[in-house]
Short mmCIF file of C-alpha atoms in Angstrom, two decimals:
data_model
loop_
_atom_site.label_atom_id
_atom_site.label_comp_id
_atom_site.label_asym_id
_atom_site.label_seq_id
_atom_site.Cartn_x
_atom_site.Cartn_y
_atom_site.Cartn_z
CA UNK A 555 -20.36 -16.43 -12.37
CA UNK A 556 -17.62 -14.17 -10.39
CA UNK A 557 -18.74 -10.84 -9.70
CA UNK A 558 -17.44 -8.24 -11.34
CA UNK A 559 -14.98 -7.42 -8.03
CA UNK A 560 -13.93 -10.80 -8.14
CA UNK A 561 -13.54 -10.69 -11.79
CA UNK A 562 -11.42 -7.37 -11.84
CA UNK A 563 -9.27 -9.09 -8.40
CA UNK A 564 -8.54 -12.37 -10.60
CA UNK A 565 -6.67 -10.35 -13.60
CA UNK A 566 -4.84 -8.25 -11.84
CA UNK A 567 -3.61 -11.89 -10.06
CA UNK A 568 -2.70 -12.64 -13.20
CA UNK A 569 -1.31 -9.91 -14.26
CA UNK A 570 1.13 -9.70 -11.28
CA UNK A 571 1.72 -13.79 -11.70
CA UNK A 572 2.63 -12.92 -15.38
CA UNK A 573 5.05 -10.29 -15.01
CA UNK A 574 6.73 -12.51 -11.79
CA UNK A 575 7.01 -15.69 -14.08
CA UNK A 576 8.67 -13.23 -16.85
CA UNK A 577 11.46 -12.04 -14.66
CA UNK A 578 12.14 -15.44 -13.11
CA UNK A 579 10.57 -14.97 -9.42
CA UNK A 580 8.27 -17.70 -7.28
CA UNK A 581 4.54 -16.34 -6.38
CA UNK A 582 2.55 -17.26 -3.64
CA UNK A 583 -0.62 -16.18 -2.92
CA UNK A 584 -2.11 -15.73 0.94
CA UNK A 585 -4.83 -17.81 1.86
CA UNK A 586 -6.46 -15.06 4.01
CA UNK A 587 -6.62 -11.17 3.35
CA UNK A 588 -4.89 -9.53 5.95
CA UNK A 589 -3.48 -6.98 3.90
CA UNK A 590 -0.91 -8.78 1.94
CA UNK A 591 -2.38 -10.79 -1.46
CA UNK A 592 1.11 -11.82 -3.13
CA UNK A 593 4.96 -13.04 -2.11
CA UNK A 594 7.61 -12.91 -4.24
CA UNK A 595 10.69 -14.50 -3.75
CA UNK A 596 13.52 -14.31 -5.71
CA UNK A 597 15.42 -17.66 -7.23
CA UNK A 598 18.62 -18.11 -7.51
CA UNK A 599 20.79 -21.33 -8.51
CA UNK A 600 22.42 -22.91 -5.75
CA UNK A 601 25.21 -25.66 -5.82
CA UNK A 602 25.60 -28.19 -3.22
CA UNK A 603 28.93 -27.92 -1.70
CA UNK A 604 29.18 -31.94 -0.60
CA UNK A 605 27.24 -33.39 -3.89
CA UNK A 606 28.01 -30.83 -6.58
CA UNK A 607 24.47 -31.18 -7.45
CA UNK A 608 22.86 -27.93 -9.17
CA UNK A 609 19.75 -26.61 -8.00
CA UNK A 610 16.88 -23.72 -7.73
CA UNK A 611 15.82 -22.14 -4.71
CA UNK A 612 14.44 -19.01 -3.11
CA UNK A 613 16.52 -16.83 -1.61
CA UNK A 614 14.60 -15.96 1.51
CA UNK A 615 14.59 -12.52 0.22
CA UNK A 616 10.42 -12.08 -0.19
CA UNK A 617 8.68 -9.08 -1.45
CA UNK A 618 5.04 -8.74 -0.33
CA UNK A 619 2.51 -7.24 -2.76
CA UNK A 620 -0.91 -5.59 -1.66
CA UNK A 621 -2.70 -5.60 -4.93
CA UNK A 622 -5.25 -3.13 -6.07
CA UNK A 623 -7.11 -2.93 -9.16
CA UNK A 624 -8.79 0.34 -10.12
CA UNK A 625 -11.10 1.32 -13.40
CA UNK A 626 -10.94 4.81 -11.89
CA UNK A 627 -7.72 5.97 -11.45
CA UNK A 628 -6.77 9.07 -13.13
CA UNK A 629 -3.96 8.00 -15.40
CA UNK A 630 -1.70 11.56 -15.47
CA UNK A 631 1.67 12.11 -17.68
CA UNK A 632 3.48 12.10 -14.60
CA UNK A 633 1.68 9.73 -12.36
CA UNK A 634 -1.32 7.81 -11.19
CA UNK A 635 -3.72 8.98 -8.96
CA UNK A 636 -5.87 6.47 -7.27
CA UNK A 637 -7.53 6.59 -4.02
CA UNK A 638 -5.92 4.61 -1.33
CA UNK A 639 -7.48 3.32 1.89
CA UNK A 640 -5.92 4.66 4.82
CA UNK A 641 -5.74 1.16 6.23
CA UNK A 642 -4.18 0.17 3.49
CA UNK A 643 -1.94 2.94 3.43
CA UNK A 644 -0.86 2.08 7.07
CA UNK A 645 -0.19 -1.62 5.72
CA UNK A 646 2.49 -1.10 3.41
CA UNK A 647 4.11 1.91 5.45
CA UNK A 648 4.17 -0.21 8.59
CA UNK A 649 8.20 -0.25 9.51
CA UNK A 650 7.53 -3.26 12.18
CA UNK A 651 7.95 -6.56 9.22
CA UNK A 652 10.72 -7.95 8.28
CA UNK A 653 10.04 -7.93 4.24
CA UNK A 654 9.61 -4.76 2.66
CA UNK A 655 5.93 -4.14 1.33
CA UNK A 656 4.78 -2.93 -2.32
CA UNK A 657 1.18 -1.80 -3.51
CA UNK A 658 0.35 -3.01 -7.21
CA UNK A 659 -1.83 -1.08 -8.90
CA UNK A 660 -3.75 -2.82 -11.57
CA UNK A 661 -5.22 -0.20 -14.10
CA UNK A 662 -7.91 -2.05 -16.23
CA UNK A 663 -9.97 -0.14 -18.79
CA UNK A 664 -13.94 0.92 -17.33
CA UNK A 665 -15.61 -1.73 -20.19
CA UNK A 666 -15.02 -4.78 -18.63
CA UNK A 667 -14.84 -6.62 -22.38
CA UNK A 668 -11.37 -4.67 -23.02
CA UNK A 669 -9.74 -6.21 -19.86
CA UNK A 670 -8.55 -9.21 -21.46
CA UNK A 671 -8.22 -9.28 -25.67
CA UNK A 672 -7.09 -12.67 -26.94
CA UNK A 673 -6.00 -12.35 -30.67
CA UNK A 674 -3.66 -14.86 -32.76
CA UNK A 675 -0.78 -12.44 -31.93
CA UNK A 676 -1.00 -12.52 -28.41
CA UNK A 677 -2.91 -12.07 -25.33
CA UNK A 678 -3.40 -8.80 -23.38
CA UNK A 679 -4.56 -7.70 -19.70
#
């Protein structure tokens, strides 16, 4: 079995996989950690200007997620306070990439049997 880390990493994957597939976008995940987990990348239809054929692709436009998932953030009316690592911090501030960086915050409740409810209406993260 996945530890409980590994457990808590894989839905908030899925979470962020979810909401990308929702709105439309591609999602590729790194192979290695270096910081970045996720790439989005928007699609958008394209025509062929010779063929007139229709097609999908990405628009070379990516968004690069650093995902976090917390139990213990403090969820305020206002905000969300969660302790970030300064190396992390430093990641998505870094002004030297060429795609613009995002942390994902994955809030999942402390007992780890409420993190994902299947019902017949629906399933939740």
């Amino acid at each position: 079995m996945l530890t409980a880390e590994h457990r808590q990493e894989s839905l908030t994957r899925a979470y962020i996989r979810a909401i990308a597939g929702y709105v439309g976008m591609s999602c590729a995940e790194r192979d290695f950690d270096y910081g970045i987990d996720l790439t989005l990348q928007e699609v958008r239809p394209r025509t062929n200007t010779d063929t007139g054929r229709k097609r999908r692709a990405e628009s070379g436009w990516p968004l690069d997620i650093q995902a976090k998932s917390a139990s213990n953030a403090a969820l305020e009316p206002e905000e969300v306070v969660y302790d970030l690592a300064v190396d992390a911090y430093n990641d998505l501030r870094d002004t030297e990439v060429l795609a613009p960086r995002i942390l994902v915050l994955h809030v999942q409740p402390r007992d780890e049997q409420r993190r994902l409810e299947q019902t017949t209406d629906g399933l939740r993260l």
